[in-house]
Short mmCIF file of C-alpha atoms in Angstrom, two decimals:
data_model
loop_
_atom_site.label_atom_id
_atom_site.label_comp_id
_atom_site.label_asym_id
_atom_site.label_seq_id
_atom_site.Cartn_x
_atom_site.Cartn_y
_atom_site.Cartn_z
CA MET A 1360 -3.87 71.06 -47.69
CA ASP A 1361 -2.29 73.08 -50.07
CA ILE A 1362 1.01 72.17 -51.45
CA LYS A 1363 2.59 75.58 -50.57
CA ILE A 1364 1.46 75.44 -47.05
CA ILE A 1365 3.08 72.13 -46.42
CA PHE A 1366 6.51 73.88 -48.49
CA THR A 1367 5.78 77.25 -46.06
CA GLN A 1368 5.87 75.24 -43.06
CA ILE A 1369 9.59 73.46 -44.14
CA TRP A 1370 10.74 76.88 -44.86
CA ASN A 1371 10.11 78.50 -41.69
CA LEU A 1372 11.01 75.69 -39.12
CA LEU A 1373 14.49 75.64 -41.71
CA LEU A 1374 14.70 79.13 -40.53
CA GLU A 1375 14.16 78.83 -37.23
CA MET A 1376 16.98 75.50 -37.02
CA ALA A 1377 19.35 77.47 -39.22
CA PRO A 1378 21.11 79.70 -37.40
CA TYR A 1379 21.86 76.59 -34.65
CA LEU A 1380 22.51 74.51 -36.96
CA LEU A 1381 25.21 76.62 -38.50
CA PHE A 1382 26.07 77.10 -34.75
CA GLY A 1383 26.29 73.92 -34.04
CA PHE A 1384 28.24 72.96 -37.53
CA LEU A 1385 31.13 75.92 -36.55
CA ILE A 1386 31.35 74.68 -32.87
CA ALA A 1387 32.39 71.37 -33.55
CA GLY A 1388 34.73 72.26 -36.34
CA ILE A 1389 36.43 75.03 -33.34
CA LEU A 1390 36.13 71.81 -31.56
CA SER A 1391 37.92 69.18 -33.76
CA GLU A 1392 40.89 71.35 -33.06
CA ILE A 1393 40.47 72.57 -29.71
CA ILE A 1394 39.58 69.07 -27.95
CA SER A 1395 42.45 66.04 -29.58
CA LYS A 1396 40.76 62.81 -30.84
CA PRO A 1397 43.19 61.34 -27.96
CA PHE A 1398 41.46 63.29 -25.05
CA ILE A 1399 37.57 62.66 -26.69
CA LYS A 1400 38.91 58.49 -26.60
CA LYS A 1401 40.38 59.05 -23.10
CA HIS A 1402 37.52 60.71 -21.31
CA LEU A 1403 34.49 59.25 -23.74
CA GLY A 1404 35.30 56.68 -25.07
CA SER A 1405 34.06 53.06 -24.24
CA LYS A 1406 36.79 52.13 -21.50
CA ALA A 1407 37.16 55.55 -20.46
CA SER A 1408 35.45 56.17 -16.21
CA TYR A 1409 32.48 57.90 -16.65
CA PRO A 1410 32.31 58.88 -20.08
CA GLU A 1411 28.53 58.84 -19.89
CA LEU A 1412 28.61 61.38 -16.36
CA LYS A 1413 31.59 63.63 -18.11
CA ALA A 1414 29.32 63.61 -21.54
CA ALA A 1415 26.27 65.33 -19.23
CA LEU A 1416 28.05 67.70 -17.38
CA PHE A 1417 29.95 69.53 -20.72
CA GLY A 1418 26.50 69.52 -22.19
CA ILE A 1419 24.92 71.36 -19.59
CA PRO A 1420 25.92 74.59 -19.92
CA MET A 1421 26.33 74.62 -24.00
CA PRO A 1422 23.63 76.82 -25.34
CA ILE A 1423 22.85 74.29 -28.43
CA CYS A 1424 19.35 73.57 -29.52
CA SER A 1425 18.05 69.99 -30.18
CA CYS A 1426 18.85 70.38 -34.08
CA GLY A 1427 22.73 72.28 -33.25
CA VAL A 1428 23.43 69.14 -31.02
CA LEU A 1429 23.18 67.00 -33.87
CA PRO A 1430 26.92 67.73 -35.67
CA LEU A 1431 28.73 68.66 -32.06
CA GLY A 1432 27.05 64.85 -31.62
CA ALA A 1433 28.33 63.38 -34.69
CA GLY A 1434 31.48 64.89 -34.11
CA LEU A 1435 32.31 62.96 -31.29
CA ARG A 1436 31.23 60.23 -32.16
CA ARG A 1437 33.56 60.56 -34.55
CA GLN A 1438 36.48 61.61 -33.13
CA GLY A 1439 35.63 58.71 -30.94
CA ALA A 1440 33.46 58.67 -28.07
CA SER A 1441 30.98 55.68 -27.65
CA ALA A 1442 28.00 56.06 -27.97
CA SER A 1443 26.83 55.92 -24.24
CA ALA A 1444 28.24 58.93 -23.96
CA THR A 1445 27.34 60.20 -27.18
CA THR A 1446 24.07 59.67 -26.24
CA SER A 1447 24.30 61.22 -23.41
CA PHE A 1448 25.83 64.72 -24.18
CA ILE A 1449 22.95 64.88 -26.94
CA THR A 1450 20.43 64.00 -24.63
CA SER A 1451 21.31 67.15 -21.67
CA THR A 1452 22.45 69.18 -24.28
CA PRO A 1453 19.48 70.75 -25.75
CA GLN A 1454 17.71 70.65 -22.69
CA THR A 1455 19.35 73.38 -21.14
CA GLY A 1456 22.10 76.42 -22.16
CA ILE A 1457 22.85 79.46 -20.30
CA ASP A 1458 20.31 81.49 -22.04
CA SER A 1459 17.68 78.70 -21.70
CA LEU A 1460 18.34 78.12 -17.84
CA LEU A 1461 18.27 82.43 -17.88
CA ILE A 1462 14.71 82.27 -19.45
CA THR A 1463 13.13 79.52 -17.06
CA TYR A 1464 14.51 81.86 -14.18
CA ALA A 1465 13.05 84.78 -15.07
CA LEU A 1466 9.22 83.26 -16.79
CA LEU A 1467 9.32 79.86 -13.71
CA GLY A 1468 11.47 81.02 -10.87
CA TRP A 1469 14.68 79.87 -10.08
CA PRO A 1470 13.68 76.83 -8.86
CA PHE A 1471 12.30 75.37 -11.59
CA ALA A 1472 15.34 76.32 -13.10
CA ILE A 1473 17.42 74.35 -10.94
CA PHE A 1474 15.06 71.59 -11.47
CA ARG A 1475 15.50 71.78 -14.67
CA ALA A 1476 18.61 71.90 -14.97
CA ALA A 1477 19.08 68.85 -12.69
CA VAL A 1478 16.62 67.07 -14.59
CA ALA A 1479 19.00 67.35 -18.05
CA PHE A 1480 21.80 65.69 -15.92
CA ILE A 1481 20.00 63.23 -14.84
CA SER A 1482 18.50 61.97 -17.95
CA GLY A 1483 21.35 62.44 -19.94
CA VAL A 1484 23.14 59.95 -17.68
CA ILE A 1485 20.23 57.48 -17.55
CA CYS A 1486 20.01 57.51 -21.20
CA GLY A 1487 23.98 56.79 -21.98
CA LEU A 1488 24.01 54.56 -19.70
CA SER A 1489 20.60 52.89 -20.85
CA VAL A 1490 22.55 52.48 -24.12
CA LYS A 1491 25.40 50.16 -23.04
CA LEU A 1492 22.49 47.66 -22.52
CA VAL A 1493 22.39 46.62 -26.17
CA HIS A 1494 24.53 46.31 -29.31
CA THR A 1495 25.37 49.91 -30.95
CA PRO A 1496 26.91 49.66 -34.62
CA SER A 1497 30.24 50.55 -34.92
CA TYR A 1498 31.11 54.20 -36.53
CA ASP A 1499 33.59 55.40 -38.96
CA THR A 1500 36.57 57.66 -36.93
CA ASP A 1501 39.07 59.83 -37.43
CA LEU A 1502 41.79 58.23 -34.79
CA GLU A 1503 42.92 55.90 -37.52
CA LYS A 1504 44.06 58.40 -39.57
CA PRO A 1505 47.22 59.86 -39.31
CA PHE A 1506 47.75 62.92 -37.00
CA ILE A 1507 49.42 66.16 -37.79
CA GLU A 1508 52.06 67.58 -34.96
CA LYS A 1509 52.12 71.29 -35.93
CA LYS A 1510 49.64 73.72 -37.89
CA SER A 1511 49.60 77.19 -38.86
CA LYS A 1512 46.68 79.25 -37.28
CA ARG A 1513 45.50 79.52 -40.73
CA ASN A 1514 46.02 75.67 -41.63
CA LYS A 1515 44.14 74.65 -37.92
CA ILE A 1516 40.56 77.82 -39.35
CA ILE A 1517 40.65 75.84 -42.76
CA SER A 1518 41.08 72.66 -40.88
CA ALA A 1519 38.16 73.90 -38.73
CA PHE A 1520 35.91 75.01 -41.07
CA LYS A 1521 35.90 71.81 -43.44
CA TYR A 1522 35.15 69.91 -40.63
CA GLY A 1523 32.44 71.66 -39.24
CA PHE A 1524 30.88 72.10 -43.11
CA ILE A 1525 31.59 69.55 -44.93
CA THR A 1526 33.06 66.15 -43.35
CA ILE A 1527 29.59 66.18 -40.57
CA PRO A 1528 27.51 67.09 -42.90
CA LYS A 1529 28.10 64.32 -44.85
CA ASP A 1530 27.24 62.22 -42.89
CA ILE A 1531 23.52 63.66 -41.07
CA SER A 1532 22.97 65.47 -43.78
CA LYS A 1533 20.34 63.45 -45.30
CA PRO A 1534 18.56 62.34 -42.22
CA LEU A 1535 18.19 65.16 -41.10
CA LEU A 1536 16.93 66.52 -43.83
CA ILE A 1537 13.87 63.82 -43.74
CA GLY A 1538 13.82 64.61 -40.33
CA ILE A 1539 13.15 68.55 -40.85
CA ILE A 1540 10.61 67.58 -43.59
CA LEU A 1541 8.68 64.85 -41.32
CA ALA A 1542 8.88 67.74 -37.96
CA ALA A 1543 6.81 70.31 -40.57
CA ILE A 1544 4.42 68.17 -41.74
CA LEU A 1545 3.15 66.47 -38.24
CA THR A 1546 2.98 70.20 -37.38
CA LEU A 1547 0.94 70.94 -39.95
CA PHE A 1548 -1.06 68.17 -39.24
CA LEU A 1549 -1.29 68.35 -35.18
CA PRO A 1550 -4.77 68.08 -34.23
CA GLU A 1551 -5.58 71.78 -32.20
CA THR A 1552 -8.86 70.44 -30.49
CA ILE A 1553 -6.21 67.81 -28.14
CA PHE A 1554 -4.82 70.71 -26.27
CA SER A 1555 -8.32 72.65 -24.60
CA LYS A 1556 -9.01 68.39 -24.01
CA TYR A 1557 -7.15 66.79 -22.15
CA LEU A 1558 -4.16 69.87 -20.04
CA ASN A 1559 -5.73 70.19 -17.25
CA ASP A 1560 -5.33 65.99 -15.85
CA PRO A 1561 -2.46 65.80 -14.49
CA LEU A 1562 -1.81 62.48 -16.20
CA LYS A 1563 -3.48 62.49 -19.88
CA SER A 1564 -1.41 66.07 -19.96
CA MET A 1565 1.93 63.99 -18.82
CA PHE A 1566 1.29 61.70 -21.85
CA LEU A 1567 0.13 64.35 -23.80
CA MET A 1568 2.76 66.32 -23.67
CA ILE A 1569 5.69 63.41 -24.47
CA ILE A 1570 3.24 62.70 -27.99
CA ILE A 1571 3.60 66.84 -28.69
CA GLY A 1572 7.05 66.88 -27.34
CA LEU A 1573 9.03 63.51 -29.12
CA PRO A 1574 8.22 64.41 -32.56
CA LEU A 1575 8.85 68.15 -32.87
CA TYR A 1576 11.31 70.55 -32.70
CA VAL A 1577 11.21 73.04 -30.03
CA CYS A 1578 14.86 74.50 -29.10
CA SER A 1579 15.09 74.82 -25.47
CA SER A 1580 14.81 78.61 -24.51
CA ALA A 1581 11.45 79.11 -27.27
CA SER A 1582 9.98 75.78 -25.42
CA VAL A 1583 9.75 78.52 -22.21
CA PRO A 1584 7.00 80.39 -22.96
CA LEU A 1585 4.98 78.09 -24.52
CA ALA A 1586 5.38 76.28 -21.04
CA TYR A 1587 4.70 78.76 -18.95
CA ALA A 1588 1.52 79.42 -21.15
CA PHE A 1589 0.45 76.03 -20.79
CA ILE A 1590 0.60 76.60 -16.91
CA GLU A 1591 -0.74 79.84 -17.10
CA SER A 1592 -4.14 77.92 -18.88
CA GLY A 1593 -3.90 75.40 -15.92
CA VAL A 1594 -1.27 72.87 -16.98
CA PRO A 1595 0.51 70.93 -13.90
CA PHE A 1596 3.92 71.94 -13.78
CA GLY A 1597 4.97 68.42 -13.92
CA SER A 1598 3.55 68.38 -17.41
CA ALA A 1599 5.20 71.60 -18.50
CA LEU A 1600 8.59 69.89 -17.43
CA ILE A 1601 7.83 67.09 -19.47
CA PHE A 1602 7.61 69.38 -22.43
CA LEU A 1603 10.46 71.43 -21.74
CA ILE A 1604 12.45 67.60 -21.66
CA MET A 1605 11.18 66.14 -24.11
CA GLY A 1606 10.67 69.20 -26.96
CA PRO A 1607 14.19 70.29 -26.59
CA ALA A 1608 15.56 67.02 -26.39
CA THR A 1609 13.95 64.80 -28.99
CA ASN A 1610 12.35 65.32 -32.70
CA ILE A 1611 12.55 63.79 -35.91
CA ALA A 1612 15.42 65.00 -36.75
CA THR A 1613 17.21 63.92 -33.58
CA PHE A 1614 15.92 60.35 -33.95
CA THR A 1615 17.26 59.56 -37.80
CA THR A 1616 20.48 61.56 -36.83
CA MET A 1617 20.74 58.86 -33.38
CA PHE A 1618 19.71 56.15 -35.77
CA LYS A 1619 23.08 56.97 -37.80
CA LEU A 1620 24.79 57.50 -34.99
CA ILE A 1621 23.83 54.17 -31.92
CA GLY A 1622 21.71 52.13 -34.28
CA ILE A 1623 17.94 51.47 -34.35
CA LYS A 1624 17.83 49.65 -31.39
CA GLY A 1625 19.64 52.40 -29.56
CA THR A 1626 17.70 54.94 -30.19
CA ILE A 1627 14.11 53.58 -29.27
CA LEU A 1628 15.99 52.55 -25.83
CA PHE A 1629 17.10 56.01 -25.41
CA SER A 1630 13.46 57.18 -26.44
CA PHE A 1631 11.94 55.01 -23.76
CA THR A 1632 14.02 55.39 -21.11
CA LEU A 1633 13.73 59.29 -21.84
CA CYS A 1634 9.97 59.05 -22.03
CA ILE A 1635 10.02 57.30 -18.64
CA THR A 1636 12.48 59.95 -16.91
CA ALA A 1637 10.48 62.57 -17.89
CA VAL A 1638 7.36 61.15 -16.39
CA ILE A 1639 9.20 60.24 -13.02
CA SER A 1640 11.22 63.91 -13.32
CA GLY A 1641 7.01 65.70 -13.70
CA LEU A 1642 5.77 63.82 -10.72
CA ILE A 1643 8.30 64.50 -8.84
CA MET A 1644 7.08 68.27 -9.69
CA ASN A 1645 4.16 67.63 -8.82
CA TYR A 1646 4.93 67.23 -5.66
CA ILE A 1647 6.73 70.20 -4.87
CA SER A 1648 4.80 73.13 -7.10
CA PRO A 1649 3.25 74.64 -4.41
CA GLU A 1650 6.06 75.80 -3.67
CA ILE A 1651 7.19 77.46 -7.21
CA GLY A 1652 6.20 80.32 -8.34
CA THR A 1653 5.84 81.89 -11.66
CA THR A 1654 6.95 85.15 -12.82
CA ARG A 1655 3.69 87.28 -15.02
CA TYR A 1656 6.54 88.02 -17.90
CA VAL A 1657 5.66 86.51 -20.80
CA CYS A 1658 8.42 87.08 -23.45
CA ASN A 1659 7.41 87.46 -27.49
CA GLY A 1660 9.02 85.21 -29.77
CA CYS A 1661 11.21 86.42 -32.21
CA ILE A 1662 9.61 86.19 -35.84
CA ASN A 1663 12.68 84.40 -37.71
CA ASN A 1664 11.49 85.64 -41.66
CA ASN A 1665 14.04 88.31 -41.65
CA ILE A 1666 16.90 88.89 -44.46
CA TYR A 1667 19.51 87.18 -41.72
CA SER A 1668 17.40 84.29 -41.45
CA ASN A 1669 16.20 84.03 -44.93
CA ILE A 1670 20.54 83.70 -45.58
CA SER A 1671 21.33 81.63 -42.85
CA GLY A 1672 18.33 79.20 -44.69
CA VAL A 1673 20.24 79.57 -48.05
CA ILE A 1674 23.62 78.49 -46.55
CA LEU A 1675 22.15 76.07 -44.09
CA ILE A 1676 20.21 74.12 -48.20
CA THR A 1677 23.75 74.53 -49.56
CA ILE A 1678 25.73 73.00 -46.62
CA LEU A 1679 23.02 70.62 -46.58
CA MET A 1680 22.68 69.81 -50.11
CA ASN A 1681 26.69 69.40 -50.29
CA GLY A 1682 26.54 67.13 -47.94
CA ILE A 1683 24.45 64.74 -49.62
CA ARG A 1684 25.95 65.09 -52.66
CA LEU A 1685 29.83 64.09 -51.31
CA LYS A 1686 28.02 61.50 -49.76
CA ASN A 1687 26.34 59.41 -52.96
CA CYS A 1688 29.41 60.06 -54.54
CA LYS A 1689 31.78 57.76 -51.91
#
């Protein structure tokens, strides 16, 4: 395959992710100033009460996709959140969001939308609790640094931008870039003929959706029209739901970053638990699917190859490369 095609695919994937990642960096910076580190430690730390449940509830309504959630997850971890709470947040948040749930309602009906939100919450809590079963590596936090009692509004803005676009990228830029490159290459080489052969069989289609969803990047909103198209072509509702769980919640960039945040054992257990939860959810959905209808409207995807997305891509590359530079200078 032409190397130019591979680089084009990497760039296109970067353009698709760039606005969400930049938004995630920005929100991480803002939250670092709005939500105090003692608050994070109290509610999401290892000694907090039900941190996994709180993290999942916190993440469900946020319109953050699987790439944008990584800076936020790293920010929470750095501010003292436990590995289990971080896992819960990173699992639940990208599956849903106000925008994604509205699209789900429009294309697949309100029962499917409600069920999807419930699955996102439950899977987040379960995955978070599962990580408690293994030892996870400690993570450098900001808790030992002296707190500034008062900041001017200008200093708060500067601190938020510095934290979101310098501190957090320094932690995750390298694994994130590796994940983007691998995900783009895998997207190109994924065999297309596998779809027509297995999608109509419930069990085979579930297994296939897990294989497709685990490594590939699909944001929660963009995944809904794809799921609708799958259903229209004869894919069972449960298999489509698995795609909506696995696609947004995981990709290679997520795994490479999770290695950094919760360790290899924690990441493996997180992946296994999410797969099991997705299959059980899919089986339940297949059982109740006769009662759920779909609409005939399919929204058209946005084309990212415009001046705004290209500017976002250039900004993102600059931030990530600077993060790698700062990490290497450490």
